[in-house]
Amino acid sequence: MQYPEPIAKLIESFMKLPGIGQKTAARLAFFCLDMQEEEVVHFANALISTKRDLHYCSKCGNITESDPCIICSDETRLRSTVLVVENPRDIMSMEKIREYNGLYHVLHGVLSPMEGTGPEDLNIPNLIKRLQEEEINEVIIATNATAEGEATAMYLSRLIKPAGIKVTRLAYGLAVGSDIEYADEMTLFRAIDGRREL
Amino acid sequence: MQYPEPIAKLIESFMKLPGIGQKTAARLAFFCLDMQEEEVVHFANALISTKRDLHYCSKCGNITESDPCIICSDETRLRSTVLVVENPRDIMSMEKIREYNGLYHVLHGVLSPMEGTGPEDLNIPNLIKRLQEEEINEVIIATNATAEGEATAMYLSRLIKPAGIKVTRLAYGLAVGSDIEYADEMTLFRAIDGRREL
């Protein structure tokens, strides 16, 4: 026996999402069946609208309804600094702390020889073009603290530094509120290495 | 800074699903942004179609496009036995083993005083009506092996038995392939209690 076609298709769609297996997909699909029709329609419209109305900013690669995006077209922001992130969600995390007031550049991934992702698969050519055309004097590399994020940071640094532009990287160290006892060795090593005078 | 409206709405919709928090919802929404438009449209249509085209069978409460459902209208099935489950997904699990050939009845939940779910909130009045109108001589209670499932089974048993109908419950015991060492005490107790002669 099979599920009726509509719900079988919905389960299939949920299963295409990352981290969702068959059991979870079935649970979610049955949950949708019990939702208010209005909410289901909202959900469906949001899906379509997200796909159709949102684009990547032609300058920085952030998601946006208008082009260039609101950050790129904000005249109050410092235009001499570019913070490079892996994906648009990282911009949101940065904006939440209200500390950084420069521009952004989204790579849409990291270099990963294992997955066959090279520089040409990322938003790197566009970054180089911006560095040539705009008056940028610092590039802050904020890729994740993973092996791939680190390799991508090193690659970008080697690519950009020869042009005389300052390249910086977010600090490594203990997370605020964390215990030294539970910190991994690499983190402790970096925390000692990056120690600062009080 | 906020996410652009379409994706903010999509994140909100994902967050209404069970077990999906804000971070996961954002990850899923951004994943949809990168999906093929065709796939997103399929997803949206499946949502709408699941909500609009599927109903609960007026006899047994299973989900169905037609009414009564294909199981209730299948003349080859044994019509004297009804297996009572908590939700339509349980029917699917039962059907997979191809062992049971009777009818079903879906409660759409379990009795739960904590959550204020009483007999009138479940598909129980309909079950009683079926027992009165149809020629049923065995009711197999297949609610989950949880406290609520057990309480619901006891309640149904007391309700149905006086009418002279045989009421049975799925067997408790060791899961096939499991180690006695790791079985919990209640399961072991039930396994000894329900031991069978070889």
Short mmCIF file of C-alpha atoms in Angstrom, two decimals:
data_model
loop_
_atom_site.label_atom_id
_atom_site.label_comp_id
_atom_site.label_asym_id
_atom_site.label_seq_id
_atom_site.Cartn_x
_atom_site.Cartn_y
_atom_site.Cartn_z
CA MET A 1 0.00 0.00 0.00
CA GLN A 2 1.17 3.47 -0.87
CA TYR A 3 0.29 6.84 0.63
CA PRO A 4 -2.32 8.73 -1.44
CA GLU A 5 -0.56 10.60 -4.25
CA PRO A 6 -0.75 14.19 -2.90
CA ILE A 7 0.88 13.32 0.41
CA ALA A 8 3.38 10.93 -1.21
CA LYS A 9 4.54 13.85 -3.37
CA LEU A 10 4.74 16.14 -0.35
CA ILE A 11 6.83 13.58 1.56
CA GLU A 12 9.11 13.36 -1.47
CA SER A 13 9.51 17.16 -1.52
CA PHE A 14 10.33 17.30 2.20
CA MET A 15 12.89 14.53 1.72
CA LYS A 16 14.81 16.72 -0.73
CA LEU A 17 15.56 19.16 2.09
CA PRO A 18 18.86 18.72 3.96
CA GLY A 19 18.78 16.58 7.10
CA ILE A 20 15.24 15.31 6.51
CA GLY A 21 14.84 11.55 6.09
CA GLN A 22 11.76 9.54 5.20
CA LYS A 23 10.30 9.27 8.70
CA THR A 24 10.68 12.99 9.43
CA ALA A 25 9.32 13.88 5.99
CA ALA A 26 6.20 11.76 6.65
CA ARG A 27 5.75 13.39 10.07
CA LEU A 28 6.02 16.88 8.55
CA ALA A 29 3.66 16.06 5.68
CA PHE A 30 1.02 14.70 8.06
CA PHE A 31 1.44 17.78 10.20
CA CYS A 32 0.70 19.95 7.14
CA LEU A 33 -2.44 17.90 6.56
CA ASP A 34 -3.70 19.01 9.98
CA MET A 35 -2.71 22.69 9.59
CA GLN A 36 -5.23 25.41 8.80
CA GLU A 37 -5.73 25.71 5.04
CA GLU A 38 -4.76 29.39 5.27
CA GLU A 39 -1.41 28.51 6.81
CA VAL A 40 -0.69 25.89 4.17
CA VAL A 41 -1.47 28.42 1.44
CA HIS A 42 0.88 30.93 3.10
CA PHE A 43 3.58 28.29 3.21
CA ALA A 44 3.14 27.44 -0.49
CA ASN A 45 3.11 31.12 -1.49
CA ALA A 46 6.22 31.83 0.57
CA LEU A 47 8.02 29.01 -1.23
CA ILE A 48 7.11 30.32 -4.67
CA SER A 49 7.79 33.93 -3.72
CA THR A 50 11.18 33.11 -2.21
CA LYS A 51 12.21 31.40 -5.42
CA ARG A 52 10.73 33.98 -7.83
CA ASP A 53 11.18 37.34 -6.09
CA LEU A 54 14.58 36.95 -4.48
CA HIS A 55 17.86 37.24 -6.35
CA TYR A 56 21.48 37.59 -5.49
CA CYS A 57 22.84 41.14 -5.38
CA SER A 58 25.01 41.67 -8.48
CA LYS A 59 27.61 43.48 -6.35
CA CYS A 60 27.98 41.48 -3.13
CA GLY A 61 25.99 38.27 -3.69
CA ASN A 62 23.63 38.83 -0.74
CA ILE A 63 19.97 37.83 -1.24
CA THR A 64 17.79 40.77 -2.15
CA GLU A 65 14.54 41.83 -3.76
CA SER A 66 16.13 44.95 -5.31
CA ASP A 67 19.53 45.14 -7.03
CA PRO A 68 21.94 46.31 -5.64
CA CYS A 69 20.88 45.14 -2.17
CA ILE A 70 20.03 47.51 0.69
CA ILE A 71 23.50 47.18 2.21
CA CYS A 72 25.35 47.92 -1.04
CA SER A 73 23.10 50.90 -1.73
CA ASP A 74 23.27 52.28 1.84
CA GLU A 75 25.29 55.50 1.57
CA THR A 76 25.88 55.69 5.33
CA ARG A 77 28.01 52.54 5.35
CA LEU A 78 31.80 52.59 5.23
CA ARG A 79 32.65 51.73 1.64
CA SER A 80 36.36 51.05 2.20
CA THR A 81 35.94 47.76 4.08
CA VAL A 82 34.57 44.48 2.75
CA LEU A 83 33.76 41.55 5.01
CA VAL A 84 33.81 38.23 3.13
CA VAL A 85 31.38 35.51 4.28
CA GLU A 86 30.43 32.05 3.07
CA ASN A 87 26.68 32.60 2.79
CA PRO A 88 23.97 35.25 3.22
CA ARG A 89 22.95 33.90 6.64
CA ASP A 90 26.38 34.93 7.94
CA ILE A 91 25.58 38.54 7.01
CA MET A 92 22.51 38.31 9.21
CA SER A 93 24.62 37.08 12.15
CA MET A 94 27.08 39.94 11.66
CA GLU A 95 24.35 42.56 11.35
CA LYS A 96 22.76 41.37 14.59
CA ILE A 97 25.74 42.52 16.67
CA ARG A 98 25.54 46.07 15.19
CA GLU A 99 29.31 46.41 15.31
CA TYR A 100 30.32 46.28 11.67
CA ASN A 101 29.37 49.12 9.37
CA GLY A 102 31.18 48.28 6.13
CA LEU A 103 30.19 46.30 3.05
CA TYR A 104 29.94 42.54 2.55
CA HIS A 105 30.82 39.96 -0.07
CA VAL A 106 29.21 36.52 -0.16
CA LEU A 107 31.28 33.64 -1.60
CA HIS A 108 28.34 31.18 -1.72
CA GLY A 109 30.49 28.35 -0.46
CA VAL A 110 34.10 27.52 0.29
CA LEU A 111 36.94 25.96 -1.65
CA SER A 112 36.62 22.20 -1.32
CA PRO A 113 38.78 19.94 -3.49
CA MET A 114 36.87 16.95 -2.05
CA GLU A 115 33.61 18.24 -3.47
CA GLY A 116 35.23 19.69 -6.56
CA THR A 117 34.54 23.31 -5.61
CA GLY A 118 37.25 25.53 -7.10
CA PRO A 119 37.66 29.35 -7.07
CA GLU A 120 35.66 29.65 -10.31
CA ASP A 121 32.63 28.01 -8.62
CA LEU A 122 32.55 30.70 -5.93
CA ASN A 123 31.76 34.41 -6.12
CA ILE A 124 35.51 35.19 -6.19
CA PRO A 125 35.94 36.76 -9.68
CA ASN A 126 33.33 39.33 -8.66
CA LEU A 127 35.28 40.10 -5.48
CA ILE A 128 38.46 40.73 -7.48
CA LYS A 129 36.51 43.01 -9.82
CA ARG A 130 35.17 44.99 -6.84
CA LEU A 131 38.67 45.35 -5.38
CA GLN A 132 39.85 46.75 -8.71
CA GLU A 133 36.93 49.12 -9.27
CA GLU A 134 36.07 50.31 -5.77
CA GLU A 135 38.18 52.13 -3.18
CA ILE A 136 38.61 49.23 -0.76
CA ASN A 137 41.50 49.18 1.70
CA GLU A 138 40.62 46.30 4.00
CA VAL A 139 39.19 42.85 3.34
CA ILE A 140 38.05 41.01 6.50
CA ILE A 141 37.80 37.30 5.84
CA ALA A 142 34.99 35.78 7.91
CA THR A 143 34.76 32.27 6.49
CA ASN A 144 33.89 29.54 9.02
CA ALA A 145 36.55 28.21 11.39
CA THR A 146 36.62 24.88 9.53
CA ALA A 147 39.40 23.33 7.45
CA GLU A 148 37.71 24.49 4.23
CA GLY A 149 36.97 27.96 5.64
CA GLU A 150 40.60 28.29 6.68
CA ALA A 151 41.92 27.11 3.30
CA THR A 152 39.62 29.58 1.53
CA ALA A 153 40.88 32.39 3.79
CA MET A 154 44.50 31.52 2.96
CA TYR A 155 43.72 31.39 -0.76
CA LEU A 156 41.99 34.78 -0.72
CA SER A 157 44.75 36.30 1.35
CA ARG A 158 47.39 35.24 -1.18
CA LEU A 159 45.24 36.50 -4.01
CA ILE A 160 44.46 39.92 -2.54
CA LYS A 161 47.55 40.92 -0.55
CA PRO A 162 49.82 41.50 -3.60
CA ALA A 163 47.44 44.31 -4.63
CA GLY A 164 48.44 46.18 -1.47
CA ILE A 165 45.10 45.71 0.24
CA LYS A 166 45.06 44.85 3.97
CA VAL A 167 43.63 41.37 4.57
CA THR A 168 42.46 40.37 8.05
CA ARG A 169 40.82 37.28 9.54
CA LEU A 170 38.39 36.98 12.48
CA ALA A 171 40.12 36.05 15.75
CA TYR A 172 40.28 32.46 16.95
CA GLY A 173 40.03 31.68 20.64
CA LEU A 174 37.77 30.61 23.47
CA ALA A 175 34.07 31.17 22.98
CA VAL A 176 32.72 33.61 25.56
CA GLY A 177 31.23 31.66 28.47
CA SER A 178 33.07 28.45 27.60
CA ASP A 179 35.20 26.30 29.92
CA ILE A 180 38.89 25.78 29.23
CA GLU A 181 38.43 22.21 30.44
CA TYR A 182 36.14 21.45 27.51
CA ALA A 183 37.94 23.47 24.81
CA ASP A 184 39.52 21.33 22.08
CA GLU A 185 43.30 21.37 21.65
CA MET A 186 43.37 23.41 18.45
CA THR A 187 41.19 26.11 19.98
CA LEU A 188 43.40 26.30 23.09
CA PHE A 189 46.48 26.45 20.90
CA ARG A 190 45.00 29.33 18.91
CA ALA A 191 43.87 31.07 22.10
CA ILE A 192 47.42 31.01 23.51
CA ASP A 193 48.88 31.98 20.15
CA GLY A 194 46.54 34.96 19.87
CA ARG A 195 46.83 36.10 23.52
CA ARG A 196 46.60 39.85 24.13
CA GLU A 197 48.13 42.12 26.74
CA LEU A 198 45.76 43.30 29.47
CA MET B 1 18.50 44.14 9.64
CA GLN B 2 15.79 41.69 8.64
CA TYR B 3 15.72 38.98 6.00
CA PRO B 4 13.90 40.08 2.82
CA GLU B 5 10.17 39.55 3.25
CA PRO B 6 9.65 36.45 1.06
CA ILE B 7 12.31 34.40 2.83
CA ALA B 8 11.32 35.75 6.27
CA LYS B 9 7.81 34.43 5.62
CA LEU B 10 9.17 31.09 4.45
CA ILE B 11 11.32 30.78 7.58
CA GLU B 12 8.22 31.53 9.65
CA SER B 13 6.26 28.80 7.85
CA PHE B 14 9.02 26.24 8.39
CA MET B 15 9.15 27.18 12.07
CA LYS B 16 5.51 26.15 12.46
CA LEU B 17 6.47 22.55 11.67
CA PRO B 18 7.22 20.26 14.62
CA GLY B 19 10.85 19.99 15.71
CA ILE B 20 12.05 22.84 13.50
CA GLY B 21 13.61 25.83 15.27
CA GLN B 22 14.74 29.15 13.87
CA LYS B 23 18.22 28.07 12.76
CA THR B 24 16.96 24.96 10.98
CA ALA B 25 14.10 26.92 9.41
CA ALA B 26 16.58 29.46 8.01
CA ARG B 27 18.79 26.66 6.68
CA LEU B 28 15.82 25.00 4.96
CA ALA B 29 14.54 28.29 3.51
CA PHE B 30 17.94 29.13 2.05
CA PHE B 31 18.14 25.63 0.65
CA CYS B 32 14.81 26.22 -1.15
CA LEU B 33 16.26 29.42 -2.58
CA ASP B 34 18.95 27.35 -4.30
CA MET B 35 16.60 24.61 -5.52
CA GLN B 36 15.43 24.39 -9.14
CA GLU B 37 12.32 26.52 -9.66
CA GLU B 38 10.50 23.44 -10.93
CA GLU B 39 11.16 21.57 -7.69
CA VAL B 40 9.97 24.49 -5.59
CA VAL B 41 6.76 24.68 -7.61
CA HIS B 42 6.25 20.92 -7.10
CA PHE B 43 6.75 21.39 -3.38
CA ALA B 44 4.23 24.25 -3.22
CA ASN B 45 1.67 22.32 -5.29
CA ALA B 46 2.09 19.21 -3.15
CA LEU B 47 1.38 21.32 -0.05
CA ILE B 48 -1.80 22.78 -1.50
CA SER B 49 -2.93 19.48 -2.96
CA THR B 50 -2.33 17.59 0.30
CA LYS B 51 -4.48 20.07 2.15
CA ARG B 52 -7.25 20.38 -0.47
CA ASP B 53 -7.52 16.90 -2.02
CA LEU B 54 -7.02 14.68 1.01
CA HIS B 55 -9.70 14.02 3.60
CA TYR B 56 -10.25 11.58 6.40
CA CYS B 57 -12.28 8.49 5.52
CA SER B 58 -15.74 8.89 7.08
CA LYS B 59 -15.66 5.23 8.23
CA CYS B 60 -12.16 4.59 9.57
CA GLY B 61 -10.46 8.02 9.73
CA ASN B 62 -7.58 7.08 7.40
CA ILE B 63 -6.42 9.74 4.93
CA THR B 64 -7.89 9.28 1.50
CA GLU B 65 -8.74 10.98 -1.77
CA SER B 66 -11.97 9.00 -2.16
CA ASP B 67 -14.54 8.26 0.56
CA PRO B 68 -14.67 5.56 1.89
CA CYS B 69 -10.93 4.86 1.62
CA ILE B 70 -9.45 2.04 -0.46
CA ILE B 71 -9.09 -0.22 2.59
CA CYS B 72 -12.70 0.26 3.76
CA SER B 73 -14.01 -0.34 0.24
CA ASP B 74 -11.77 -3.35 -0.44
CA GLU B 75 -14.15 -6.33 -0.56
CA THR B 76 -11.31 -8.87 -0.24
CA ARG B 77 -10.46 -7.75 3.30
CA LEU B 78 -11.73 -9.47 6.41
CA ARG B 79 -14.55 -7.23 7.66
CA SER B 80 -14.89 -8.82 11.09
CA THR B 81 -11.65 -7.46 12.57
CA VAL B 82 -10.76 -3.83 13.27
CA LEU B 83 -7.23 -2.75 14.21
CA VAL B 84 -7.23 0.54 16.13
CA VAL B 85 -4.23 2.87 15.61
CA GLU B 86 -3.28 6.34 16.77
CA ASN B 87 -2.63 7.87 13.37
CA PRO B 88 -2.74 7.09 9.62
CA ARG B 89 1.04 6.55 9.48
CA ASP B 90 0.60 3.51 11.71
CA ILE B 91 -1.66 1.97 9.06
CA MET B 92 1.21 2.31 6.60
CA SER B 93 3.56 0.50 9.00
CA MET B 94 1.03 -2.30 9.45
CA GLU B 95 0.36 -2.64 5.74
CA LYS B 96 4.09 -2.94 5.02
CA ILE B 97 4.34 -6.28 6.83
CA ARG B 98 1.48 -7.75 4.71
CA GLU B 99 0.29 -9.83 7.65
CA TYR B 100 -2.97 -8.13 8.61
CA ASN B 101 -5.93 -8.31 6.28
CA GLY B 102 -8.74 -6.75 8.30
CA LEU B 103 -10.03 -3.19 8.61
CA TYR B 104 -8.58 -0.23 10.52
CA HIS B 105 -9.77 2.57 12.73
CA VAL B 106 -7.71 5.72 13.30
CA LEU B 107 -8.14 7.52 16.65
CA HIS B 108 -6.18 10.62 15.58
CA GLY B 109 -4.43 10.83 18.92
CA VAL B 110 -4.51 9.29 22.38
CA LEU B 111 -6.21 10.12 25.63
CA SER B 112 -4.05 12.64 27.45
CA PRO B 113 -5.40 14.40 30.53
CA MET B 114 -2.20 16.51 30.58
CA GLU B 115 -2.99 17.96 27.17
CA GLY B 116 -6.72 17.99 27.78
CA THR B 117 -7.48 15.30 25.18
CA GLY B 118 -10.58 13.37 26.23
CA PRO B 119 -12.53 10.58 24.45
CA GLU B 120 -14.72 13.15 22.67
CA ASP B 121 -11.63 14.71 21.03
CA LEU B 122 -10.71 11.40 19.43
CA ASN B 123 -12.38 9.34 16.71
CA ILE B 124 -13.96 7.10 19.39
CA PRO B 125 -17.73 7.82 18.93
CA ASN B 126 -17.31 6.72 15.30
CA LEU B 127 -15.67 3.48 16.44
CA ILE B 128 -18.58 2.71 18.76
CA LYS B 129 -20.99 3.40 15.90
CA ARG B 130 -19.08 0.99 13.65
CA LEU B 131 -19.13 -1.70 16.32
CA GLN B 132 -22.90 -1.32 16.58
CA GLU B 133 -23.60 -1.26 12.84
CA GLU B 134 -21.02 -3.65 11.42
CA GLU B 135 -20.40 -7.34 12.10
CA ILE B 136 -17.16 -6.95 14.04
CA ASN B 137 -16.01 -9.68 16.42
CA GLU B 138 -12.45 -8.61 17.27
CA VAL B 139 -10.91 -5.23 18.00
CA ILE B 140 -7.09 -5.25 18.04
CA ILE B 141 -5.76 -2.22 19.92
CA ALA B 142 -2.49 -1.06 18.40
CA THR B 143 -1.89 2.24 20.18
CA ASN B 144 1.76 3.04 20.94
CA ALA B 145 3.55 1.37 23.85
CA THR B 146 3.58 4.65 25.80
CA ALA B 147 1.77 5.59 29.00
CA GLU B 148 -0.91 7.42 27.00
CA GLY B 149 -1.19 4.62 24.45
CA GLU B 150 -1.61 2.12 27.25
CA ALA B 151 -4.24 4.22 29.05
CA THR B 152 -6.18 4.61 25.80
CA ALA B 153 -6.03 0.85 25.24
CA MET B 154 -7.42 0.23 28.74
CA TYR B 155 -10.18 2.78 28.23
CA LEU B 156 -11.23 1.26 24.89
CA SER B 157 -11.12 -2.25 26.32
CA ARG B 158 -13.49 -1.32 29.16
CA LEU B 159 -15.77 0.44 26.70
CA ILE B 160 -15.95 -2.36 24.13
CA LYS B 161 -15.74 -5.62 26.12
CA PRO B 162 -19.20 -5.33 27.72
CA ALA B 163 -20.67 -5.52 24.19
CA GLY B 164 -19.27 -9.05 23.93
CA ILE B 165 -16.62 -8.15 21.38
CA LYS B 166 -13.15 -9.66 21.76
CA VAL B 167 -10.56 -6.99 22.51
CA THR B 168 -6.84 -7.73 22.04
CA ARG B 169 -3.65 -5.74 22.37
CA LEU B 170 -0.36 -6.04 20.46
CA ALA B 171 2.24 -8.10 22.37
CA TYR B 172 4.88 -6.41 24.52
CA GLY B 173 8.36 -7.90 24.70
CA LEU B 174 11.89 -7.75 23.38
CA ALA B 175 12.34 -6.12 20.00
CA VAL B 176 13.71 -8.61 17.48
CA GLY B 177 17.50 -8.28 17.28
CA SER B 178 17.76 -6.48 20.63
CA ASP B 179 20.05 -7.34 23.56
CA ILE B 180 18.58 -8.34 26.91
CA GLU B 181 21.43 -6.38 28.53
CA TYR B 182 20.10 -3.12 27.08
CA ALA B 183 16.37 -3.76 27.48
CA ASP B 184 14.67 -1.51 30.02
CA GLU B 185 13.12 -3.04 33.14
CA MET B 186 9.50 -2.61 32.12
CA THR B 187 10.12 -4.30 28.78
CA LEU B 188 11.88 -7.22 30.46
CA PHE B 189 9.06 -7.51 32.97
CA ARG B 190 6.51 -7.62 30.14
CA ALA B 191 8.65 -10.10 28.20
CA ILE B 192 8.71 -12.51 31.15
CA ASP B 193 5.04 -11.95 31.87
CA GLY B 194 4.10 -12.70 28.26
CA ARG B 195 6.42 -15.71 27.83
CA ARG B 196 5.20 -18.47 25.54
CA GLU B 197 5.73 -22.21 25.50
CA LEU B 198 8.13 -23.48 22.84
#
